[in-house]
Amino acid sequence: MPEALLLDDVHHAFGGHRALTGLSLAVAPGEVVAMIGLNGAGKTTALRVLTGRLRPTSGTARVLGRDPARLPVDAARRLGHVVGAALVDPALTVAENLRVAAALHGVDRDRSSSAAGAVCDRLDLGAWAHVPARALSLGNAQRLGVACAVVHSPSVLVLDEPTSALDPRGVVLVRELVRERAAAGAAVLVSSHHLDEVARVADRVLAVHGGRVVGSLDPGGAELERRFFDLVLAADSAGASAAASTRDAA
Ligand SMILES: Nc1ncnc2c1ncn2[C@@H]1O[C@H](COP(=O)(O)OP(=O)(O)OP(=O)(O)O)[C@@H](O)[C@H]1O
């Protein structure tokens, strides 16, 4: 099956700083892929490229086969994401935000209330349904961001550290939601620092280091943390050897 999300040899520099250095990945429909990496590895930058927020210096990005910076409406309606600030209006209540998110993604008026109610219950936000988003705790605000990203049952889902502020119950709910979307055929790309969580939710884990994918890890195998650090150290020593060869040749 063709990939729903694709980054191919993507480079991006912020001024003189190379944040992405040839990052490539692909996510197929029905698959959950997780990116793990140290702070500053380039995960968020890669997700910003995929959500059309950032045009890379070079390389190819595709969402459902289209350029994410010029996503046609029909493709945009099939995408859900939380990268950076969630698409939430602080003045609107939780229920209102969910209905607006559903409507913006093409869910018709009749179905938007039931879709909003269902995802509200799913993420245990029912008690806050009539509370303005600005009054939510950090964790409940994060739940709302995720809820707004999935209310329209997207076929592509991109989530940047979706459980960073969640309590253990919230982590389980988001995990179940992600697996459910994938079971329904969605392609899911998620970044996380929680290796235990990644091991539970992902079909494949990509180690991102120095702005590129340096290896793939089987989430089911033992010692995910050690295998991740082995990949990082191997990438660092390969980089140091290459730099030394270049110096010697000069
Ligand atoms: N707008 C920006 N301007 C300048 N540099 C940036 C900008 N955004 C990111 N960077 C730099 O690009 C590199 C990659 O950042 P990015 O946020 O993608 O990392 P990350 O893997 O998501 O890190 P973290 O795990 O800390 O969230 C970092 O060195 C960061 O400082």
PDB file of C-alpha atoms and ligand atoms in Angstrom:
ATOM      1  CA  MET A   1       0.000   0.000   0.000  1.00  0.00           C
ATOM      2  CA  PRO A   2       1.431   3.488  -0.784  1.00  0.00           C
ATOM      3  CA  GLU A   3       2.606   5.511   2.148  1.00  0.00           C
ATOM      4  CA  ALA A   4       0.216   8.092   3.604  1.00  0.00           C
ATOM      5  CA  LEU A   5       3.065  10.128   5.094  1.00  0.00           C
ATOM      6  CA  LEU A   6       6.439  10.550   3.456  1.00  0.00           C
ATOM      7  CA  LEU A   7       9.597  12.508   4.077  1.00  0.00           C
ATOM      8  CA  ASP A   8      12.396  11.808   1.611  1.00  0.00           C
ATOM      9  CA  ASP A   9      15.888  13.200   2.172  1.00  0.00           C
ATOM     10  CA  VAL A  10      14.542  16.319   3.848  1.00  0.00           C
ATOM     11  CA  HIS A  11      16.991  19.020   4.866  1.00  0.00           C
ATOM     12  CA  HIS A  12      16.219  22.165   6.787  1.00  0.00           C
ATOM     13  CA  ALA A  13      18.443  24.858   8.223  1.00  0.00           C
ATOM     14  CA  PHE A  14      17.444  27.629  10.604  1.00  0.00           C
ATOM     15  CA  GLY A  15      20.005  30.241   9.607  1.00  0.00           C
ATOM     16  CA  GLY A  16      23.311  28.392   9.913  1.00  0.00           C
ATOM     17  CA  HIS A  17      21.886  25.617  12.096  1.00  0.00           C
ATOM     18  CA  ARG A  18      21.126  22.358  10.283  1.00  0.00           C
ATOM     19  CA  ALA A  19      18.046  20.966  12.021  1.00  0.00           C
ATOM     20  CA  LEU A  20      17.210  18.302   9.409  1.00  0.00           C
ATOM     21  CA  THR A  21      20.085  16.615   7.580  1.00  0.00           C
ATOM     22  CA  GLY A  22      18.478  14.165   5.156  1.00  0.00           C
ATOM     23  CA  LEU A  23      15.571  12.835   7.175  1.00  0.00           C
ATOM     24  CA  SER A  24      13.553  10.103   5.465  1.00  0.00           C
ATOM     25  CA  LEU A  25      10.562   8.155   6.738  1.00  0.00           C
ATOM     26  CA  ALA A  26       7.316   6.692   5.495  1.00  0.00           C
ATOM     27  CA  VAL A  27       4.113   5.671   7.274  1.00  0.00           C
ATOM     28  CA  ALA A  28       1.593   3.350   5.628  1.00  0.00           C
ATOM     29  CA  PRO A  29      -2.160   3.306   6.275  1.00  0.00           C
ATOM     30  CA  GLY A  30      -2.951   1.289   9.389  1.00  0.00           C
ATOM     31  CA  GLU A  31       0.517   1.762  10.834  1.00  0.00           C
ATOM     32  CA  VAL A  32       1.680   3.588  13.977  1.00  0.00           C
ATOM     33  CA  VAL A  33       5.249   4.861  13.696  1.00  0.00           C
ATOM     34  CA  ALA A  34       6.951   6.585  16.619  1.00  0.00           C
ATOM     35  CA  MET A  35       9.950   8.899  16.487  1.00  0.00           C
ATOM     36  CA  ILE A  36      12.212   9.024  19.497  1.00  0.00           C
ATOM     37  CA  GLY A  37      15.267  11.228  19.876  1.00  0.00           C
ATOM     38  CA  LEU A  38      17.200  13.444  22.239  1.00  0.00           C
ATOM     39  CA  ASN A  39      16.155  17.050  22.774  1.00  0.00           C
ATOM     40  CA  GLY A  40      16.898  19.017  19.626  1.00  0.00           C
ATOM     41  CA  ALA A  41      17.164  15.891  17.418  1.00  0.00           C
ATOM     42  CA  GLY A  42      14.756  17.341  14.829  1.00  0.00           C
ATOM     43  CA  LYS A  43      11.487  15.524  15.574  1.00  0.00           C
ATOM     44  CA  THR A  44       9.257  18.593  15.855  1.00  0.00           C
ATOM     45  CA  THR A  45      10.893  20.199  12.831  1.00  0.00           C
ATOM     46  CA  ALA A  46      10.099  17.062  10.791  1.00  0.00           C
ATOM     47  CA  LEU A  47       6.488  17.111  11.997  1.00  0.00           C
ATOM     48  CA  ARG A  48       6.202  20.820  11.163  1.00  0.00           C
ATOM     49  CA  VAL A  49       7.276  20.019   7.605  1.00  0.00           C
ATOM     50  CA  LEU A  50       4.614  17.287   7.379  1.00  0.00           C
ATOM     51  CA  THR A  51       1.889  19.593   8.639  1.00  0.00           C
ATOM     52  CA  GLY A  52       2.805  22.288   6.122  1.00  0.00           C
ATOM     53  CA  ARG A  53       4.007  24.732   8.770  1.00  0.00           C
ATOM     54  CA  LEU A  54       7.563  24.764   7.489  1.00  0.00           C
ATOM     55  CA  ARG A  55       8.907  24.486   3.964  1.00  0.00           C
ATOM     56  CA  PRO A  56      12.093  22.429   4.023  1.00  0.00           C
ATOM     57  CA  THR A  57      15.283  23.760   2.455  1.00  0.00           C
ATOM     58  CA  SER A  58      15.317  20.648   0.229  1.00  0.00           C
ATOM     59  CA  GLY A  59      13.790  17.184  -0.051  1.00  0.00           C
ATOM     60  CA  THR A  60      10.287  15.860  -0.522  1.00  0.00           C
ATOM     61  CA  ALA A  61       7.346  15.826   1.883  1.00  0.00           C
ATOM     62  CA  ARG A  62       4.020  14.186   1.057  1.00  0.00           C
ATOM     63  CA  VAL A  63       0.738  13.755   2.922  1.00  0.00           C
ATOM     64  CA  LEU A  64      -1.654  11.443   1.095  1.00  0.00           C
ATOM     65  CA  GLY A  65       0.547  11.951  -1.946  1.00  0.00           C
ATOM     66  CA  ARG A  66       0.282  15.759  -1.836  1.00  0.00           C
ATOM     67  CA  ASP A  67       2.636  18.576  -0.867  1.00  0.00           C
ATOM     68  CA  PRO A  68       1.674  19.426   2.738  1.00  0.00           C
ATOM     69  CA  ALA A  69       2.354  23.120   2.161  1.00  0.00           C
ATOM     70  CA  ARG A  70      -0.410  23.149  -0.485  1.00  0.00           C
ATOM     71  CA  LEU A  71      -2.745  20.459   0.757  1.00  0.00           C
ATOM     72  CA  PRO A  72      -6.045  20.463  -1.123  1.00  0.00           C
ATOM     73  CA  VAL A  73      -9.169  20.706   1.038  1.00  0.00           C
ATOM     74  CA  ASP A  74     -10.160  17.064   0.600  1.00  0.00           C
ATOM     75  CA  ALA A  75      -6.739  15.901   1.846  1.00  0.00           C
ATOM     76  CA  ALA A  76      -6.642  18.505   4.652  1.00  0.00           C
ATOM     77  CA  ARG A  77      -9.968  17.174   5.911  1.00  0.00           C
ATOM     78  CA  ARG A  78      -8.443  13.707   6.223  1.00  0.00           C
ATOM     79  CA  LEU A  79      -5.506  14.965   8.314  1.00  0.00           C
ATOM     80  CA  GLY A  80      -5.516  15.466  12.093  1.00  0.00           C
ATOM     81  CA  HIS A  81      -2.560  16.860  13.971  1.00  0.00           C
ATOM     82  CA  VAL A  82      -1.233  18.408  17.133  1.00  0.00           C
ATOM     83  CA  VAL A  83       2.168  19.945  16.495  1.00  0.00           C
ATOM     84  CA  GLY A  84       2.984  22.931  18.657  1.00  0.00           C
ATOM     85  CA  ALA A  85      -0.047  24.828  19.892  1.00  0.00           C
ATOM     86  CA  ALA A  86      -3.276  22.827  19.540  1.00  0.00           C
ATOM     87  CA  LEU A  87      -5.938  24.195  17.215  1.00  0.00           C
ATOM     88  CA  VAL A  88      -8.102  25.308  20.112  1.00  0.00           C
ATOM     89  CA  ASP A  89      -9.838  28.622  20.818  1.00  0.00           C
ATOM     90  CA  PRO A  90      -9.324  29.434  24.532  1.00  0.00           C
ATOM     91  CA  ALA A  91     -12.579  31.402  24.702  1.00  0.00           C
ATOM     92  CA  LEU A  92     -14.746  28.509  23.492  1.00  0.00           C
ATOM     93  CA  THR A  93     -15.835  25.633  25.699  1.00  0.00           C
ATOM     94  CA  VAL A  94     -14.504  22.122  25.239  1.00  0.00           C
ATOM     95  CA  ALA A  95     -17.713  21.047  23.463  1.00  0.00           C
ATOM     96  CA  GLU A  96     -17.711  24.143  21.235  1.00  0.00           C
ATOM     97  CA  ASN A  97     -14.070  23.630  20.277  1.00  0.00           C
ATOM     98  CA  LEU A  98     -14.806  20.039  19.331  1.00  0.00           C
ATOM     99  CA  ARG A  99     -17.804  21.010  17.217  1.00  0.00           C
ATOM    100  CA  VAL A 100     -15.785  23.721  15.458  1.00  0.00           C
ATOM    101  CA  ALA A 101     -12.904  21.281  14.824  1.00  0.00           C
ATOM    102  CA  ALA A 102     -15.368  18.757  13.382  1.00  0.00           C
ATOM    103  CA  ALA A 103     -16.999  21.397  11.161  1.00  0.00           C
ATOM    104  CA  LEU A 104     -13.625  22.699   9.951  1.00  0.00           C
ATOM    105  CA  HIS A 105     -12.793  19.173   8.840  1.00  0.00           C
ATOM    106  CA  GLY A 106     -15.980  18.800   6.871  1.00  0.00           C
ATOM    107  CA  VAL A 107     -18.133  16.870   9.357  1.00  0.00           C
ATOM    108  CA  ASP A 108     -21.721  17.938   8.649  1.00  0.00           C
ATOM    109  CA  ARG A 109     -23.758  19.805  11.234  1.00  0.00           C
ATOM    110  CA  ASP A 110     -25.944  16.824  12.147  1.00  0.00           C
ATOM    111  CA  ARG A 111     -22.970  14.638  12.937  1.00  0.00           C
ATOM    112  CA  SER A 112     -20.620  17.197  14.522  1.00  0.00           C
ATOM    113  CA  SER A 113     -22.408  17.211  17.925  1.00  0.00           C
ATOM    114  CA  SER A 114     -22.418  13.442  18.234  1.00  0.00           C
ATOM    115  CA  ALA A 115     -18.791  13.199  17.048  1.00  0.00           C
ATOM    116  CA  ALA A 116     -17.820  15.892  19.587  1.00  0.00           C
ATOM    117  CA  GLY A 117     -19.699  14.120  22.383  1.00  0.00           C
ATOM    118  CA  ALA A 118     -18.166  10.754  21.536  1.00  0.00           C
ATOM    119  CA  VAL A 119     -14.562  11.956  21.580  1.00  0.00           C
ATOM    120  CA  CYS A 120     -15.232  14.048  24.699  1.00  0.00           C
ATOM    121  CA  ASP A 121     -16.345  10.876  26.509  1.00  0.00           C
ATOM    122  CA  ARG A 122     -13.534   8.860  24.981  1.00  0.00           C
ATOM    123  CA  LEU A 123     -10.906  11.156  26.513  1.00  0.00           C
ATOM    124  CA  ASP A 124     -12.765  11.560  29.828  1.00  0.00           C
ATOM    125  CA  LEU A 125     -13.473  15.253  29.166  1.00  0.00           C
ATOM    126  CA  GLY A 126     -17.230  15.035  29.802  1.00  0.00           C
ATOM    127  CA  ALA A 127     -17.022  16.861  33.137  1.00  0.00           C
ATOM    128  CA  TRP A 128     -15.318  19.784  31.361  1.00  0.00           C
ATOM    129  CA  ALA A 129     -17.545  19.923  28.282  1.00  0.00           C
ATOM    130  CA  HIS A 130     -18.987  23.347  29.165  1.00  0.00           C
ATOM    131  CA  VAL A 131     -15.798  24.856  30.563  1.00  0.00           C
ATOM    132  CA  PRO A 132     -13.847  27.375  28.442  1.00  0.00           C
ATOM    133  CA  ALA A 133     -10.630  25.860  27.121  1.00  0.00           C
ATOM    134  CA  ARG A 134      -8.600  28.594  28.831  1.00  0.00           C
ATOM    135  CA  ALA A 135      -9.698  27.259  32.238  1.00  0.00           C
ATOM    136  CA  LEU A 136      -8.468  23.705  31.665  1.00  0.00           C
ATOM    137  CA  SER A 137      -5.523  22.176  33.485  1.00  0.00           C
ATOM    138  CA  LEU A 138      -2.427  21.473  31.358  1.00  0.00           C
ATOM    139  CA  GLY A 139      -3.290  17.791  31.040  1.00  0.00           C
ATOM    140  CA  ASN A 140      -6.933  18.390  30.135  1.00  0.00           C
ATOM    141  CA  ALA A 141      -5.870  21.048  27.612  1.00  0.00           C
ATOM    142  CA  GLN A 142      -3.622  18.433  26.034  1.00  0.00           C
ATOM    143  CA  ARG A 143      -6.514  15.947  25.987  1.00  0.00           C
ATOM    144  CA  LEU A 144      -8.631  18.585  24.225  1.00  0.00           C
ATOM    145  CA  GLY A 145      -5.917  19.178  21.611  1.00  0.00           C
ATOM    146  CA  VAL A 146      -5.798  15.458  20.845  1.00  0.00           C
ATOM    147  CA  ALA A 147      -9.607  15.276  20.842  1.00  0.00           C
ATOM    148  CA  CYS A 148      -9.806  18.132  18.293  1.00  0.00           C
ATOM    149  CA  ALA A 149      -7.254  16.309  16.122  1.00  0.00           C
ATOM    150  CA  VAL A 150      -9.301  13.091  15.992  1.00  0.00           C
ATOM    151  CA  VAL A 151     -12.926  14.302  16.158  1.00  0.00           C
ATOM    152  CA  HIS A 152     -13.311  13.920  12.384  1.00  0.00           C
ATOM    153  CA  SER A 153     -11.842  10.367  12.341  1.00  0.00           C
ATOM    154  CA  PRO A 154      -8.809  11.364  10.255  1.00  0.00           C
ATOM    155  CA  SER A 155      -7.045   8.891   7.998  1.00  0.00           C
ATOM    156  CA  VAL A 156      -3.683  10.511   8.782  1.00  0.00           C
ATOM    157  CA  LEU A 157      -2.733  11.549  12.299  1.00  0.00           C
ATOM    158  CA  VAL A 158       0.423  13.449  13.327  1.00  0.00           C
ATOM    159  CA  LEU A 159       1.024  13.975  17.040  1.00  0.00           C
ATOM    160  CA  ASP A 160       4.008  15.680  18.672  1.00  0.00           C
ATOM    161  CA  GLU A 161       4.486  14.394  22.220  1.00  0.00           C
ATOM    162  CA  PRO A 162       0.732  13.937  22.769  1.00  0.00           C
ATOM    163  CA  THR A 163       1.093  12.483  26.267  1.00  0.00           C
ATOM    164  CA  SER A 164       3.759  14.789  27.732  1.00  0.00           C
ATOM    165  CA  ALA A 165       1.379  16.377  30.287  1.00  0.00           C
ATOM    166  CA  LEU A 166      -1.021  13.466  30.806  1.00  0.00           C
ATOM    167  CA  ASP A 167      -1.683  11.417  33.924  1.00  0.00           C
ATOM    168  CA  PRO A 168      -1.422   7.610  33.625  1.00  0.00           C
ATOM    169  CA  ARG A 169      -5.131   7.307  32.782  1.00  0.00           C
ATOM    170  CA  GLY A 170      -4.818   9.921  30.029  1.00  0.00           C
ATOM    171  CA  VAL A 171      -1.773   8.119  28.609  1.00  0.00           C
ATOM    172  CA  VAL A 172      -3.796   4.909  28.336  1.00  0.00           C
ATOM    173  CA  LEU A 173      -6.766   6.715  26.742  1.00  0.00           C
ATOM    174  CA  VAL A 174      -4.603   8.390  24.097  1.00  0.00           C
ATOM    175  CA  ARG A 175      -2.828   5.097  23.408  1.00  0.00           C
ATOM    176  CA  GLU A 176      -6.158   3.320  22.910  1.00  0.00           C
ATOM    177  CA  LEU A 177      -7.382   6.117  20.670  1.00  0.00           C
ATOM    178  CA  VAL A 178      -4.247   5.964  18.521  1.00  0.00           C
ATOM    179  CA  ARG A 179      -4.452   2.173  18.188  1.00  0.00           C
ATOM    180  CA  GLU A 180      -8.142   2.461  17.350  1.00  0.00           C
ATOM    181  CA  ARG A 181      -7.467   4.971  14.572  1.00  0.00           C
ATOM    182  CA  ALA A 182      -4.755   2.727  13.154  1.00  0.00           C
ATOM    183  CA  ALA A 183      -7.085  -0.291  13.319  1.00  0.00           C
ATOM    184  CA  ALA A 184      -9.548   1.769  11.272  1.00  0.00           C
ATOM    185  CA  GLY A 185      -6.821   2.257   8.644  1.00  0.00           C
ATOM    186  CA  ALA A 186      -5.239   5.572   9.673  1.00  0.00           C
ATOM    187  CA  ALA A 187      -1.525   6.241   9.297  1.00  0.00           C
ATOM    188  CA  VAL A 188      -0.193   7.610  12.578  1.00  0.00           C
ATOM    189  CA  LEU A 189       3.136   9.343  13.221  1.00  0.00           C
ATOM    190  CA  VAL A 190       3.862  10.259  16.817  1.00  0.00           C
ATOM    191  CA  SER A 191       6.910  11.659  18.605  1.00  0.00           C
ATOM    192  CA  SER A 192       7.590  10.850  22.208  1.00  0.00           C
ATOM    193  CA  HIS A 193      10.236  10.734  24.915  1.00  0.00           C
ATOM    194  CA  HIS A 194       8.466   7.963  26.805  1.00  0.00           C
ATOM    195  CA  LEU A 195      10.090   4.750  25.641  1.00  0.00           C
ATOM    196  CA  ASP A 196       7.698   2.538  27.627  1.00  0.00           C
ATOM    197  CA  GLU A 197       4.763   4.251  25.983  1.00  0.00           C
ATOM    198  CA  VAL A 198       6.303   4.104  22.528  1.00  0.00           C
ATOM    199  CA  ALA A 199       6.914   0.376  22.978  1.00  0.00           C
ATOM    200  CA  ARG A 200       3.221  -0.119  23.716  1.00  0.00           C
ATOM    201  CA  VAL A 201       1.710   2.029  20.975  1.00  0.00           C
ATOM    202  CA  ALA A 202       4.021   1.801  17.956  1.00  0.00           C
ATOM    203  CA  ASP A 203       4.443  -0.806  15.230  1.00  0.00           C
ATOM    204  CA  ARG A 204       7.846   0.694  14.386  1.00  0.00           C
ATOM    205  CA  VAL A 205      10.122   3.037  16.282  1.00  0.00           C
ATOM    206  CA  LEU A 206      12.504   5.364  14.451  1.00  0.00           C
ATOM    207  CA  ALA A 207      15.534   6.783  16.239  1.00  0.00           C
ATOM    208  CA  VAL A 208      16.106  10.383  15.156  1.00  0.00           C
ATOM    209  CA  HIS A 209      19.504  11.929  15.822  1.00  0.00           C
ATOM    210  CA  GLY A 210      21.274  14.934  14.357  1.00  0.00           C
ATOM    211  CA  GLY A 211      18.340  15.711  12.068  1.00  0.00           C
ATOM    212  CA  ARG A 212      17.926  12.300  10.441  1.00  0.00           C
ATOM    213  CA  VAL A 213      16.690   8.795  11.107  1.00  0.00           C
ATOM    214  CA  VAL A 214      19.675   6.760  12.306  1.00  0.00           C
ATOM    215  CA  GLY A 215      17.889   3.458  12.726  1.00  0.00           C
ATOM    216  CA  SER A 216      14.702   1.551  13.297  1.00  0.00           C
ATOM    217  CA  LEU A 217      13.896  -0.317  16.516  1.00  0.00           C
ATOM    218  CA  ASP A 218      11.526  -3.188  17.118  1.00  0.00           C
ATOM    219  CA  PRO A 219       9.197  -1.936  19.870  1.00  0.00           C
ATOM    220  CA  GLY A 220       8.565  -5.517  21.004  1.00  0.00           C
ATOM    221  CA  GLY A 221      12.221  -6.322  21.662  1.00  0.00           C
ATOM    222  CA  ALA A 222      13.980  -6.038  25.023  1.00  0.00           C
ATOM    223  CA  GLU A 223      16.020  -3.060  26.220  1.00  0.00           C
ATOM    224  CA  LEU A 224      14.616  -0.422  23.894  1.00  0.00           C
ATOM    225  CA  GLU A 225      16.522   2.297  25.774  1.00  0.00           C
ATOM    226  CA  ARG A 226      19.894   0.568  25.383  1.00  0.00           C
ATOM    227  CA  ARG A 227      19.268  -0.141  21.685  1.00  0.00           C
ATOM    228  CA  PHE A 228      18.297   3.513  21.154  1.00  0.00           C
ATOM    229  CA  PHE A 229      21.532   4.744  22.772  1.00  0.00           C
ATOM    230  CA  ASP A 230      23.554   2.209  20.751  1.00  0.00           C
ATOM    231  CA  LEU A 231      22.162   3.750  17.541  1.00  0.00           C
ATOM    232  CA  VAL A 232      22.885   7.285  18.760  1.00  0.00           C
ATOM    233  CA  LEU A 233      26.470   6.420  19.733  1.00  0.00           C
ATOM    234  CA  ALA A 234      27.054   4.585  16.439  1.00  0.00           C
ATOM    235  CA  ALA A 235      25.772   7.628  14.497  1.00  0.00           C
ATOM    236  CA  ASP A 236      28.021   9.941  16.518  1.00  0.00           C
ATOM    237  CA  SER A 237      31.106   7.836  15.969  1.00  0.00           C
ATOM    238  CA  ALA A 238      30.349   7.457  12.232  1.00  0.00           C
ATOM    239  CA  GLY A 239      30.010  11.250  12.054  1.00  0.00           C
ATOM    240  CA  ALA A 240      33.315  11.746  13.923  1.00  0.00           C
ATOM    241  CA  SER A 241      35.127   9.292  11.579  1.00  0.00           C
ATOM    242  CA  ALA A 242      33.734  11.017   8.498  1.00  0.00           C
ATOM    243  CA  ALA A 243      34.822  14.415   9.840  1.00  0.00           C
ATOM    244  CA  ALA A 244      38.337  13.053  10.546  1.00  0.00           C
ATOM    245  CA  SER A 245      38.615  11.590   6.995  1.00  0.00           C
ATOM    246  CA  THR A 246      37.563  14.931   5.511  1.00  0.00           C
ATOM    247  CA  ARG A 247      40.215  16.707   7.615  1.00  0.00           C
ATOM    248  CA  ASP A 248      42.903  14.191   6.617  1.00  0.00           C
ATOM    249  CA  ALA A 249      42.035  14.565   2.938  1.00  0.00           C
ATOM    250  CA  ALA A 250      42.236  18.382   3.132  1.00  0.00           C
TER     251      ALA A 250
HETATM  252  N1  LIG B   1      12.343  28.318  14.802  1.00  0.00           N
HETATM  253  C1  LIG B   1      13.593  27.904  15.035  1.00  0.00           C
HETATM  254  N2  LIG B   1      14.637  28.753  14.896  1.00  0.00           N
HETATM  255  C2  LIG B   1      15.905  28.326  15.105  1.00  0.00           C
HETATM  256  N3  LIG B   1      16.242  27.066  15.458  1.00  0.00           N
HETATM  257  C3  LIG B   1      15.232  26.191  15.613  1.00  0.00           C
HETATM  258  C4  LIG B   1      13.867  26.561  15.424  1.00  0.00           C
HETATM  259  N4  LIG B   1      13.102  25.469  15.643  1.00  0.00           N
HETATM  260  C5  LIG B   1      13.946  24.474  15.986  1.00  0.00           C
HETATM  261  N5  LIG B   1      15.227  24.911  15.971  1.00  0.00           N
HETATM  262  C6  LIG B   1      16.420  24.097  16.251  1.00  0.00           C
HETATM  263  O1  LIG B   1      16.362  22.945  15.427  1.00  0.00           O
HETATM  264  C7  LIG B   1      16.828  21.800  16.141  1.00  0.00           C
HETATM  265  C8  LIG B   1      15.745  20.729  16.125  1.00  0.00           C
HETATM  266  O2  LIG B   1      14.676  21.182  16.947  1.00  0.00           O
HETATM  267  P1  LIG B   1      13.371  20.324  17.157  1.00  0.00           P
HETATM  268  O3  LIG B   1      12.420  21.175  17.913  1.00  0.00           O
HETATM  269  O4  LIG B   1      12.931  19.789  15.858  1.00  0.00           O
HETATM  270  O5  LIG B   1      13.910  19.126  18.068  1.00  0.00           O
HETATM  271  P2  LIG B   1      13.099  17.992  18.821  1.00  0.00           P
HETATM  272  O6  LIG B   1      13.715  16.702  18.426  1.00  0.00           O
HETATM  273  O7  LIG B   1      11.652  18.147  18.594  1.00  0.00           O
HETATM  274  O8  LIG B   1      13.478  18.325  20.324  1.00  0.00           O
HETATM  275  P3  LIG B   1      12.659  18.120  21.700  1.00  0.00           P
HETATM  276  O9  LIG B   1      12.753  16.663  22.009  1.00  0.00           O
HETATM  277  O10 LIG B   1      13.451  18.963  22.662  1.00  0.00           O
HETATM  278  O11 LIG B   1      11.263  18.619  21.499  1.00  0.00           O
HETATM  279  C9  LIG B   1      17.185  22.282  17.537  1.00  0.00           C
HETATM  280  O12 LIG B   1      18.581  22.508  17.586  1.00  0.00           O
HETATM  281  C10 LIG B   1      16.428  23.575  17.672  1.00  0.00           C
HETATM  282  O13 LIG B   1      17.080  24.462  18.556  1.00  0.00           O
END
